[in-house]
Amino acid sequence: MSASGDARASADARAALAARYQQVRALSVALAAPLSDADASVQSMDDASPAKWHLAHTSWFFETFVLRDWVPGYTAHDARFAFLFNSYYEAEGDRHARGRRGMITRPTLDEVMAYRGVVDAAVLAAIPALGAKAADLVLLGCNHEEQHQELFVTDVLHLLAQNPLEPALYPPAPKLPVPMPGAVRWLVHPGGVVETGHGGGGFAFDAEGPRHRALLAPHALADRTVINGEWAAFIADGGYATPRHWLADGWAWVQREKITAPLYWRAEPGGGWSRFGLDGRRLIDPAAPATHVSYYEADAYAAWAGARLPTEAEWEAAAAAHDPDGGNQMEAAGPVEPRPARAAPAFFGDVWEWTGSAFRPYPGFSAADGAVGEYNGKFMSGQSVLRGGSCATPRGHMRASYRNFFYPHQRWQFTGVRLARDV
């Protein structure tokens, strides 16, 4: 390619990066639009963060790792924000305690939005002249913000669920009758050596690679996730009261926390179950994927059903042939919830699927240099891998190699279950 061709390609790439940046940042603002300053400031639990904090932290990420480090002469909008809005980057110094983010009543939501505007203007002005490493950090920041958009949605849902009034953030979408899906069909894999992990060519987080080989035994995966009607049958059969289904830690958690159903479910006086969502409380849809369940619950359900959870390599081998932009994923601000299961096999969207795999480094993994090297590697202990994205995952964010991870008791995300079994 000629020098002029190289310049044109570089200019086109920077224009595409600027468009991606603007699209991502606009969705965050749209998600915040229905919130009051009080809605955006309160923290409902240590695992969640205030909406305002998400909006500021993602801006701090761009300001710190792009503007401060790569734009000569840039001056921080407010030097105090580094303490307030750093999440867990030890290399960036001291920070406000995670469990006390809800105490940050100032800056106000309006002031945080103004901060976003300052950062946006500076990033967009800088993008045309950024070198490759800095441009890669802008792309990382966009994907980082999309992760926080999902957390934003699920944290707001958890917050509103604590209000006895159970307020709806959005009006309910029209509900059309959907027939119950038929029995699960099993997708058989003969086993053997497969390639797994990200192989390059496009963005991926560090934990998704290196690509490597894995040996699979013959197995089968369900063609859909477990649905609410099936989960209600598990409850009715004493699933939460029968210790033989549960891992020891899971049974201790059930007993200690008095868990009897998925998060946000409530038994109705006339029978049946309802759930709370961003559109308020409604009766569960028995055909929709079951969600807001922990790893402990997922494993117990699988044991009750005479199955098991898939390994992440099994899941990726099956999902690799499917469109990662398919399925029910978030495209705009509005109510998000899993939709009734489709007839064809679907591996992306609706609910994150617990696997039986621990979140550990792949062979040959090494963390990046600098503070961004803390992104995933230091969390590779005590957590379980989930795959496939959810109804709150921004469309375009997902791929077959994507590894999400949470602790076994956590369930405020849109988490569900796909069964596997040995063949």
PDB file of C-alpha atoms in Angstrom, residues 6-295:
ATOM      1  CA  ASP A   6      -1.676   4.077   4.556  1.00  0.00           C
ATOM      2  CA  ALA A   7      -2.713   7.570   5.605  1.00  0.00           C
ATOM      3  CA  ARG A   8      -6.212   7.068   4.227  1.00  0.00           C
ATOM      4  CA  ALA A   9      -6.572   3.725   6.020  1.00  0.00           C
ATOM      5  CA  SER A  10      -5.343   5.306   9.246  1.00  0.00           C
ATOM      6  CA  ALA A  11      -7.769   8.205   8.874  1.00  0.00           C
ATOM      7  CA  ASP A  12     -10.644   5.804   8.187  1.00  0.00           C
ATOM      8  CA  ALA A  13      -9.698   3.733  11.229  1.00  0.00           C
ATOM      9  CA  ARG A  14      -9.626   6.817  13.458  1.00  0.00           C
ATOM     10  CA  ALA A  15     -12.990   7.982  12.098  1.00  0.00           C
ATOM     11  CA  ALA A  16     -14.468   4.558  12.847  1.00  0.00           C
ATOM     12  CA  LEU A  17     -12.988   4.672  16.360  1.00  0.00           C
ATOM     13  CA  ALA A  18     -14.489   8.124  16.961  1.00  0.00           C
ATOM     14  CA  ALA A  19     -17.893   6.884  15.806  1.00  0.00           C
ATOM     15  CA  ARG A  20     -17.644   3.854  18.082  1.00  0.00           C
ATOM     16  CA  TYR A  21     -16.675   6.078  20.999  1.00  0.00           C
ATOM     17  CA  GLN A  22     -19.634   8.400  20.437  1.00  0.00           C
ATOM     18  CA  GLN A  23     -22.077   5.507  20.111  1.00  0.00           C
ATOM     19  CA  VAL A  24     -20.940   3.908  23.353  1.00  0.00           C
ATOM     20  CA  ARG A  25     -20.928   7.141  25.310  1.00  0.00           C
ATOM     21  CA  ALA A  26     -24.379   8.105  24.032  1.00  0.00           C
ATOM     22  CA  LEU A  27     -25.917   4.846  25.261  1.00  0.00           C
ATOM     23  CA  SER A  28     -24.674   5.495  28.801  1.00  0.00           C
ATOM     24  CA  VAL A  29     -26.306   8.925  28.774  1.00  0.00           C
ATOM     25  CA  ALA A  30     -29.561   7.447  27.447  1.00  0.00           C
ATOM     26  CA  LEU A  31     -29.565   4.805  30.197  1.00  0.00           C
ATOM     27  CA  ALA A  32     -29.238   7.551  32.809  1.00  0.00           C
ATOM     28  CA  ALA A  33     -31.994   9.746  31.364  1.00  0.00           C
ATOM     29  CA  PRO A  34     -34.902   8.390  33.504  1.00  0.00           C
ATOM     30  CA  LEU A  35     -32.948   8.678  36.770  1.00  0.00           C
ATOM     31  CA  SER A  36     -33.195  11.415  39.364  1.00  0.00           C
ATOM     32  CA  ASP A  37     -30.088  12.601  41.172  1.00  0.00           C
ATOM     33  CA  ALA A  38     -31.201  10.486  44.154  1.00  0.00           C
ATOM     34  CA  ASP A  39     -31.694   7.400  41.946  1.00  0.00           C
ATOM     35  CA  ALA A  40     -28.195   7.864  40.575  1.00  0.00           C
ATOM     36  CA  SER A  41     -26.499   8.390  43.961  1.00  0.00           C
ATOM     37  CA  VAL A  42     -27.720   5.499  46.122  1.00  0.00           C
ATOM     38  CA  GLN A  43     -25.801   2.227  46.479  1.00  0.00           C
ATOM     39  CA  SER A  44     -27.971  -0.812  47.258  1.00  0.00           C
ATOM     40  CA  MET A  45     -25.174  -3.249  48.257  1.00  0.00           C
ATOM     41  CA  ASP A  46     -21.394  -3.537  48.193  1.00  0.00           C
ATOM     42  CA  ASP A  47     -21.403  -5.506  44.928  1.00  0.00           C
ATOM     43  CA  ALA A  48     -23.327  -2.749  43.143  1.00  0.00           C
ATOM     44  CA  SER A  49     -22.306   0.818  42.413  1.00  0.00           C
ATOM     45  CA  PRO A  50     -24.394   3.976  42.085  1.00  0.00           C
ATOM     46  CA  ALA A  51     -25.365   4.862  38.523  1.00  0.00           C
ATOM     47  CA  LYS A  52     -23.553   8.177  38.918  1.00  0.00           C
ATOM     48  CA  TRP A  53     -20.362   6.365  39.867  1.00  0.00           C
ATOM     49  CA  HIS A  54     -20.493   4.204  36.705  1.00  0.00           C
ATOM     50  CA  LEU A  55     -20.920   7.341  34.586  1.00  0.00           C
ATOM     51  CA  ALA A  56     -17.945   9.030  36.252  1.00  0.00           C
ATOM     52  CA  HIS A  57     -15.663   6.000  36.509  1.00  0.00           C
ATOM     53  CA  THR A  58     -15.875   5.224  32.800  1.00  0.00           C
ATOM     54  CA  SER A  59     -14.975   8.857  32.088  1.00  0.00           C
ATOM     55  CA  TRP A  60     -12.066   8.695  34.536  1.00  0.00           C
ATOM     56  CA  PHE A  61     -10.820   5.615  32.662  1.00  0.00           C
ATOM     57  CA  PHE A  62     -10.574   7.562  29.389  1.00  0.00           C
ATOM     58  CA  GLU A  63      -9.203  10.643  31.112  1.00  0.00           C
ATOM     59  CA  THR A  64      -6.485   8.675  32.896  1.00  0.00           C
ATOM     60  CA  PHE A  65      -5.325   6.034  30.449  1.00  0.00           C
ATOM     61  CA  VAL A  66      -5.798   8.033  27.232  1.00  0.00           C
ATOM     62  CA  LEU A  67      -5.781  11.783  27.908  1.00  0.00           C
ATOM     63  CA  ARG A  68      -3.347  11.952  30.831  1.00  0.00           C
ATOM     64  CA  ASP A  69      -0.938   9.368  29.440  1.00  0.00           C
ATOM     65  CA  TRP A  70      -1.038  10.148  25.712  1.00  0.00           C
ATOM     66  CA  VAL A  71      -2.142  13.760  25.158  1.00  0.00           C
ATOM     67  CA  PRO A  72       0.641  16.275  25.930  1.00  0.00           C
ATOM     68  CA  GLY A  73      -0.450  19.148  28.105  1.00  0.00           C
ATOM     69  CA  TYR A  74      -3.775  17.647  29.181  1.00  0.00           C
ATOM     70  CA  THR A  75      -4.870  18.787  32.646  1.00  0.00           C
ATOM     71  CA  ALA A  76      -7.317  16.727  34.706  1.00  0.00           C
ATOM     72  CA  HIS A  77     -10.813  18.176  34.926  1.00  0.00           C
ATOM     73  CA  ASP A  78     -10.775  17.736  38.726  1.00  0.00           C
ATOM     74  CA  ALA A  79      -7.751  16.154  40.412  1.00  0.00           C
ATOM     75  CA  ARG A  80      -9.972  14.843  43.250  1.00  0.00           C
ATOM     76  CA  PHE A  81     -11.879  12.577  40.861  1.00  0.00           C
ATOM     77  CA  ALA A  82      -8.947  10.150  40.682  1.00  0.00           C
ATOM     78  CA  PHE A  83      -9.574   9.231  44.338  1.00  0.00           C
ATOM     79  CA  LEU A  84     -13.362   9.107  43.959  1.00  0.00           C
ATOM     80  CA  PHE A  85     -13.662   7.169  40.705  1.00  0.00           C
ATOM     81  CA  ASN A  86     -10.728   4.782  40.531  1.00  0.00           C
ATOM     82  CA  SER A  87     -12.181   1.294  40.882  1.00  0.00           C
ATOM     83  CA  TYR A  88      -9.430  -1.178  41.748  1.00  0.00           C
ATOM     84  CA  TYR A  89      -6.235  -0.039  40.015  1.00  0.00           C
ATOM     85  CA  GLU A  90      -3.586  -0.262  42.730  1.00  0.00           C
ATOM     86  CA  ALA A  91      -1.035   1.351  40.425  1.00  0.00           C
ATOM     87  CA  GLU A  92      -3.214   4.494  40.361  1.00  0.00           C
ATOM     88  CA  GLY A  93      -2.991   5.006  44.112  1.00  0.00           C
ATOM     89  CA  ASP A  94      -5.510   5.301  46.930  1.00  0.00           C
ATOM     90  CA  ARG A  95      -9.244   5.293  46.229  1.00  0.00           C
ATOM     91  CA  HIS A  96     -12.594   5.612  47.922  1.00  0.00           C
ATOM     92  CA  ALA A  97     -13.811   2.372  49.525  1.00  0.00           C
ATOM     93  CA  ARG A  98     -16.069   0.392  47.198  1.00  0.00           C
ATOM     94  CA  GLY A  99     -18.753  -0.185  49.815  1.00  0.00           C
ATOM     95  CA  ARG A 100     -19.048   3.571  50.452  1.00  0.00           C
ATOM     96  CA  ARG A 101     -19.559   4.786  46.896  1.00  0.00           C
ATOM     97  CA  GLY A 102     -23.150   5.599  47.804  1.00  0.00           C
ATOM     98  CA  MET A 103     -21.872   8.300  50.162  1.00  0.00           C
ATOM     99  CA  ILE A 104     -20.601  10.395  47.235  1.00  0.00           C
ATOM    100  CA  THR A 105     -23.588  12.752  47.036  1.00  0.00           C
ATOM    101  CA  ARG A 106     -21.342  15.378  45.433  1.00  0.00           C
ATOM    102  CA  PRO A 107     -20.500  15.847  42.597  1.00  0.00           C
ATOM    103  CA  THR A 108     -24.120  15.861  41.509  1.00  0.00           C
ATOM    104  CA  LEU A 109     -25.454  13.932  38.545  1.00  0.00           C
ATOM    105  CA  ASP A 110     -25.427  17.134  36.505  1.00  0.00           C
ATOM    106  CA  GLU A 111     -21.789  17.743  37.418  1.00  0.00           C
ATOM    107  CA  VAL A 112     -20.859  14.194  36.448  1.00  0.00           C
ATOM    108  CA  MET A 113     -22.584  14.697  33.104  1.00  0.00           C
ATOM    109  CA  ALA A 114     -20.597  17.903  32.630  1.00  0.00           C
ATOM    110  CA  TYR A 115     -17.416  15.943  33.404  1.00  0.00           C
ATOM    111  CA  ARG A 116     -18.383  13.425  30.734  1.00  0.00           C
ATOM    112  CA  GLY A 117     -18.799  16.259  28.255  1.00  0.00           C
ATOM    113  CA  VAL A 118     -15.331  17.628  28.977  1.00  0.00           C
ATOM    114  CA  VAL A 119     -13.735  14.202  28.578  1.00  0.00           C
ATOM    115  CA  ASP A 120     -15.698  13.491  25.395  1.00  0.00           C
ATOM    116  CA  ALA A 121     -14.588  16.712  23.756  1.00  0.00           C
ATOM    117  CA  ALA A 122     -10.937  16.038  24.644  1.00  0.00           C
ATOM    118  CA  VAL A 123     -10.980  12.395  23.494  1.00  0.00           C
ATOM    119  CA  LEU A 124     -12.680  13.196  20.187  1.00  0.00           C
ATOM    120  CA  ALA A 125     -10.208  16.013  19.549  1.00  0.00           C
ATOM    121  CA  ALA A 126      -7.293  13.672  20.310  1.00  0.00           C
ATOM    122  CA  ILE A 127      -8.358  10.586  18.336  1.00  0.00           C
ATOM    123  CA  PRO A 128      -7.175  11.710  14.859  1.00  0.00           C
ATOM    124  CA  ALA A 129      -3.580  12.091  16.058  1.00  0.00           C
ATOM    125  CA  LEU A 130      -3.359   9.153  18.467  1.00  0.00           C
ATOM    126  CA  GLY A 131      -0.773   6.463  17.893  1.00  0.00           C
ATOM    127  CA  ALA A 132      -1.672   2.788  17.735  1.00  0.00           C
ATOM    128  CA  LYS A 133      -1.189   2.057  21.458  1.00  0.00           C
ATOM    129  CA  ALA A 134      -3.325   4.997  22.531  1.00  0.00           C
ATOM    130  CA  ALA A 135      -6.007   4.099  19.976  1.00  0.00           C
ATOM    131  CA  ASP A 136      -6.051   0.574  21.390  1.00  0.00           C
ATOM    132  CA  LEU A 137      -6.699   2.070  24.823  1.00  0.00           C
ATOM    133  CA  VAL A 138      -9.670   4.039  23.450  1.00  0.00           C
ATOM    134  CA  LEU A 139     -11.085   0.779  22.097  1.00  0.00           C
ATOM    135  CA  LEU A 140     -10.445  -0.923  25.445  1.00  0.00           C
ATOM    136  CA  GLY A 141     -12.233   1.985  27.134  1.00  0.00           C
ATOM    137  CA  CYS A 142     -15.258   1.558  24.861  1.00  0.00           C
ATOM    138  CA  ASN A 143     -15.495  -2.146  25.701  1.00  0.00           C
ATOM    139  CA  HIS A 144     -14.917  -1.327  29.367  1.00  0.00           C
ATOM    140  CA  GLU A 145     -17.802   1.146  29.293  1.00  0.00           C
ATOM    141  CA  GLU A 146     -20.067  -1.453  27.679  1.00  0.00           C
ATOM    142  CA  GLN A 147     -19.315  -3.749  30.607  1.00  0.00           C
ATOM    143  CA  HIS A 148     -20.327  -0.934  32.931  1.00  0.00           C
ATOM    144  CA  GLN A 149     -23.523  -0.349  30.939  1.00  0.00           C
ATOM    145  CA  GLU A 150     -24.602  -3.869  31.829  1.00  0.00           C
ATOM    146  CA  LEU A 151     -23.619  -3.306  35.446  1.00  0.00           C
ATOM    147  CA  PHE A 152     -25.465   0.029  35.336  1.00  0.00           C
ATOM    148  CA  VAL A 153     -28.702  -1.705  34.310  1.00  0.00           C
ATOM    149  CA  THR A 154     -28.436  -4.540  36.810  1.00  0.00           C
ATOM    150  CA  ASP A 155     -27.354  -2.235  39.647  1.00  0.00           C
ATOM    151  CA  VAL A 156     -30.325   0.078  39.020  1.00  0.00           C
ATOM    152  CA  LEU A 157     -32.623  -2.968  38.989  1.00  0.00           C
ATOM    153  CA  HIS A 158     -31.235  -4.127  42.337  1.00  0.00           C
ATOM    154  CA  LEU A 159     -31.615  -0.622  43.757  1.00  0.00           C
ATOM    155  CA  LEU A 160     -35.265  -0.270  42.720  1.00  0.00           C
ATOM    156  CA  ALA A 161     -36.035  -3.727  44.099  1.00  0.00           C
ATOM    157  CA  GLN A 162     -35.091  -2.470  47.589  1.00  0.00           C
ATOM    158  CA  ASN A 163     -37.871   0.137  47.460  1.00  0.00           C
ATOM    159  CA  PRO A 164     -41.107  -1.235  49.007  1.00  0.00           C
ATOM    160  CA  LEU A 165     -43.041   0.608  46.289  1.00  0.00           C
ATOM    161  CA  GLU A 166     -41.171  -1.423  43.640  1.00  0.00           C
ATOM    162  CA  PRO A 167     -41.189   1.455  41.155  1.00  0.00           C
ATOM    163  CA  ALA A 168     -40.935   0.731  37.436  1.00  0.00           C
ATOM    164  CA  LEU A 169     -38.200   2.594  35.590  1.00  0.00           C
ATOM    165  CA  TYR A 170     -39.862   1.949  32.230  1.00  0.00           C
ATOM    166  CA  PRO A 171     -43.452   1.228  31.178  1.00  0.00           C
ATOM    167  CA  PRO A 172     -44.049  -2.470  30.505  1.00  0.00           C
ATOM    168  CA  ALA A 173     -43.698  -3.663  26.941  1.00  0.00           C
ATOM    169  CA  PRO A 174     -46.731  -5.369  25.384  1.00  0.00           C
ATOM    170  CA  LYS A 175     -46.790  -9.092  26.120  1.00  0.00           C
ATOM    171  CA  LEU A 176     -47.907 -11.492  23.414  1.00  0.00           C
ATOM    172  CA  PRO A 177     -48.815 -15.077  24.295  1.00  0.00           C
ATOM    173  CA  VAL A 178     -45.898 -17.395  23.602  1.00  0.00           C
ATOM    174  CA  PRO A 179     -46.291 -21.172  23.588  1.00  0.00           C
ATOM    175  CA  MET A 180     -44.155 -23.200  25.972  1.00  0.00           C
ATOM    176  CA  PRO A 181     -41.117 -24.629  24.227  1.00  0.00           C
ATOM    177  CA  GLY A 182     -40.910 -28.358  23.772  1.00  0.00           C
ATOM    178  CA  ALA A 183     -38.573 -30.636  25.641  1.00  0.00           C
ATOM    179  CA  VAL A 184     -34.881 -29.878  25.468  1.00  0.00           C
ATOM    180  CA  ARG A 185     -33.046 -31.266  22.449  1.00  0.00           C
ATOM    181  CA  TRP A 186     -29.499 -32.399  23.107  1.00  0.00           C
ATOM    182  CA  LEU A 187     -26.686 -31.201  20.838  1.00  0.00           C
ATOM    183  CA  VAL A 188     -24.150 -34.021  20.807  1.00  0.00           C
ATOM    184  CA  HIS A 189     -20.411 -33.388  20.466  1.00  0.00           C
ATOM    185  CA  PRO A 190     -18.198 -36.422  19.763  1.00  0.00           C
ATOM    186  CA  GLY A 191     -15.319 -35.067  21.812  1.00  0.00           C
ATOM    187  CA  GLY A 192     -11.708 -34.697  20.783  1.00  0.00           C
ATOM    188  CA  VAL A 193      -9.216 -31.849  20.649  1.00  0.00           C
ATOM    189  CA  VAL A 194     -10.654 -28.372  19.993  1.00  0.00           C
ATOM    190  CA  GLU A 195      -9.163 -24.899  19.704  1.00  0.00           C
ATOM    191  CA  THR A 196     -10.489 -22.480  22.302  1.00  0.00           C
ATOM    192  CA  GLY A 197      -9.825 -18.877  23.301  1.00  0.00           C
ATOM    193  CA  HIS A 198      -9.449 -15.763  21.185  1.00  0.00           C
ATOM    194  CA  GLY A 199      -7.218 -16.201  18.174  1.00  0.00           C
ATOM    195  CA  GLY A 200      -6.622 -12.580  17.229  1.00  0.00           C
ATOM    196  CA  GLY A 201      -8.299 -10.455  14.597  1.00  0.00           C
ATOM    197  CA  GLY A 202     -10.443  -7.942  16.449  1.00  0.00           C
ATOM    198  CA  PHE A 203     -10.778  -6.804  20.023  1.00  0.00           C
ATOM    199  CA  ALA A 204     -10.658  -9.194  22.969  1.00  0.00           C
ATOM    200  CA  PHE A 205      -9.962  -8.806  26.675  1.00  0.00           C
ATOM    201  CA  ASP A 206      -6.689 -10.216  27.939  1.00  0.00           C
ATOM    202  CA  ALA A 207      -8.356 -13.131  29.770  1.00  0.00           C
ATOM    203  CA  GLU A 208      -9.748 -14.520  26.499  1.00  0.00           C
ATOM    204  CA  GLY A 209      -6.350 -15.699  25.275  1.00  0.00           C
ATOM    205  CA  PRO A 210      -4.021 -17.133  24.310  1.00  0.00           C
ATOM    206  CA  ARG A 211      -5.809 -19.514  21.976  1.00  0.00           C
ATOM    207  CA  HIS A 212      -4.974 -23.072  22.950  1.00  0.00           C
ATOM    208  CA  ARG A 213      -6.094 -26.649  22.603  1.00  0.00           C
ATOM    209  CA  ALA A 214      -8.499 -28.417  24.937  1.00  0.00           C
ATOM    210  CA  LEU A 215      -9.482 -32.083  25.055  1.00  0.00           C
ATOM    211  CA  LEU A 216     -13.224 -32.721  25.286  1.00  0.00           C
ATOM    212  CA  ALA A 217     -14.889 -35.997  26.229  1.00  0.00           C
ATOM    213  CA  PRO A 218     -18.058 -36.911  24.306  1.00  0.00           C
ATOM    214  CA  HIS A 219     -20.893 -34.821  25.696  1.00  0.00           C
ATOM    215  CA  ALA A 220     -24.148 -33.074  24.859  1.00  0.00           C
ATOM    216  CA  LEU A 221     -25.440 -29.557  25.567  1.00  0.00           C
ATOM    217  CA  ALA A 222     -29.070 -28.520  25.830  1.00  0.00           C
ATOM    218  CA  ASP A 223     -30.313 -26.516  22.851  1.00  0.00           C
ATOM    219  CA  ARG A 224     -31.744 -23.830  25.155  1.00  0.00           C
ATOM    220  CA  THR A 225     -31.430 -22.567  28.700  1.00  0.00           C
ATOM    221  CA  VAL A 226     -33.665 -23.613  31.587  1.00  0.00           C
ATOM    222  CA  ILE A 227     -36.977 -21.727  31.590  1.00  0.00           C
ATOM    223  CA  ASN A 228     -39.072 -20.303  34.417  1.00  0.00           C
ATOM    224  CA  GLY A 229     -41.680 -23.049  34.230  1.00  0.00           C
ATOM    225  CA  GLU A 230     -38.977 -25.674  34.733  1.00  0.00           C
ATOM    226  CA  TRP A 231     -37.453 -23.713  37.606  1.00  0.00           C
ATOM    227  CA  ALA A 232     -40.874 -23.470  39.274  1.00  0.00           C
ATOM    228  CA  ALA A 233     -41.077 -27.281  39.059  1.00  0.00           C
ATOM    229  CA  PHE A 234     -37.679 -27.504  40.779  1.00  0.00           C
ATOM    230  CA  ILE A 235     -38.996 -25.329  43.595  1.00  0.00           C
ATOM    231  CA  ALA A 236     -42.242 -27.309  43.856  1.00  0.00           C
ATOM    232  CA  ASP A 237     -40.254 -30.534  44.134  1.00  0.00           C
ATOM    233  CA  GLY A 238     -38.405 -29.191  47.173  1.00  0.00           C
ATOM    234  CA  GLY A 239     -35.289 -28.211  45.263  1.00  0.00           C
ATOM    235  CA  TYR A 240     -34.291 -25.524  47.747  1.00  0.00           C
ATOM    236  CA  ALA A 241     -35.014 -27.777  50.733  1.00  0.00           C
ATOM    237  CA  THR A 242     -33.184 -30.953  49.660  1.00  0.00           C
ATOM    238  CA  PRO A 243     -29.499 -30.902  50.647  1.00  0.00           C
ATOM    239  CA  ARG A 244     -28.437 -33.758  48.355  1.00  0.00           C
ATOM    240  CA  HIS A 245     -28.738 -31.452  45.313  1.00  0.00           C
ATOM    241  CA  TRP A 246     -26.378 -28.866  46.732  1.00  0.00           C
ATOM    242  CA  LEU A 247     -22.657 -28.339  47.109  1.00  0.00           C
ATOM    243  CA  ALA A 248     -21.705 -27.925  50.767  1.00  0.00           C
ATOM    244  CA  ASP A 249     -20.966 -24.200  50.382  1.00  0.00           C
ATOM    245  CA  GLY A 250     -24.185 -23.752  48.424  1.00  0.00           C
ATOM    246  CA  TRP A 251     -26.290 -25.498  51.042  1.00  0.00           C
ATOM    247  CA  ALA A 252     -24.713 -23.372  53.785  1.00  0.00           C
ATOM    248  CA  TRP A 253     -25.522 -20.260  51.703  1.00  0.00           C
ATOM    249  CA  VAL A 254     -29.158 -21.351  51.181  1.00  0.00           C
ATOM    250  CA  GLN A 255     -29.603 -21.980  54.882  1.00  0.00           C
ATOM    251  CA  ARG A 256     -27.848 -18.820  56.020  1.00  0.00           C
ATOM    252  CA  GLU A 257     -29.565 -16.477  53.550  1.00  0.00           C
ATOM    253  CA  LYS A 258     -32.925 -18.321  53.606  1.00  0.00           C
ATOM    254  CA  ILE A 259     -32.939 -18.641  49.806  1.00  0.00           C
ATOM    255  CA  THR A 260     -36.129 -20.214  48.400  1.00  0.00           C
ATOM    256  CA  ALA A 261     -36.306 -18.943  44.799  1.00  0.00           C
ATOM    257  CA  PRO A 262     -34.358 -16.882  42.246  1.00  0.00           C
ATOM    258  CA  LEU A 263     -33.638 -13.279  43.147  1.00  0.00           C
ATOM    259  CA  TYR A 264     -36.650 -10.957  42.584  1.00  0.00           C
ATOM    260  CA  TRP A 265     -39.158 -13.866  42.596  1.00  0.00           C
ATOM    261  CA  ARG A 266     -42.092 -13.731  45.015  1.00  0.00           C
ATOM    262  CA  ALA A 267     -44.716 -16.356  45.760  1.00  0.00           C
ATOM    263  CA  GLU A 268     -48.167 -14.898  45.108  1.00  0.00           C
ATOM    264  CA  PRO A 269     -51.046 -15.455  47.558  1.00  0.00           C
ATOM    265  CA  GLY A 270     -53.219 -17.034  44.880  1.00  0.00           C
ATOM    266  CA  GLY A 271     -50.445 -19.358  43.734  1.00  0.00           C
ATOM    267  CA  GLY A 272     -47.681 -19.031  41.224  1.00  0.00           C
ATOM    268  CA  TRP A 273     -44.752 -16.653  41.116  1.00  0.00           C
ATOM    269  CA  SER A 274     -44.062 -13.071  40.135  1.00  0.00           C
ATOM    270  CA  ARG A 275     -40.777 -11.329  39.434  1.00  0.00           C
ATOM    271  CA  PHE A 276     -39.576  -7.739  39.733  1.00  0.00           C
ATOM    272  CA  GLY A 277     -37.986  -6.106  36.703  1.00  0.00           C
ATOM    273  CA  LEU A 278     -37.248  -2.657  35.338  1.00  0.00           C
ATOM    274  CA  ASP A 279     -40.873  -2.612  34.200  1.00  0.00           C
ATOM    275  CA  GLY A 280     -42.150  -3.315  37.723  1.00  0.00           C
ATOM    276  CA  ARG A 281     -43.540  -6.510  39.225  1.00  0.00           C
ATOM    277  CA  ARG A 282     -45.257  -8.940  36.888  1.00  0.00           C
ATOM    278  CA  LEU A 283     -46.145 -12.626  36.867  1.00  0.00           C
ATOM    279  CA  ILE A 284     -43.299 -14.763  35.611  1.00  0.00           C
ATOM    280  CA  ASP A 285     -43.447 -15.899  32.017  1.00  0.00           C
ATOM    281  CA  PRO A 286     -43.099 -19.692  32.272  1.00  0.00           C
ATOM    282  CA  ALA A 287     -41.592 -19.844  28.758  1.00  0.00           C
ATOM    283  CA  ALA A 288     -38.860 -17.237  29.403  1.00  0.00           C
ATOM    284  CA  PRO A 289     -35.335 -18.190  30.498  1.00  0.00           C
ATOM    285  CA  ALA A 290     -34.889 -18.461  34.252  1.00  0.00           C
ATOM    286  CA  THR A 291     -32.499 -15.826  35.527  1.00  0.00           C
ATOM    287  CA  HIS A 292     -30.967 -14.147  38.575  1.00  0.00           C
ATOM    288  CA  VAL A 293     -29.670 -17.446  39.928  1.00  0.00           C
ATOM    289  CA  SER A 294     -26.301 -18.067  41.552  1.00  0.00           C
ATOM    290  CA  TYR A 295     -23.722 -20.676  40.609  1.00  0.00           C
TER     291      TYR A 295
END
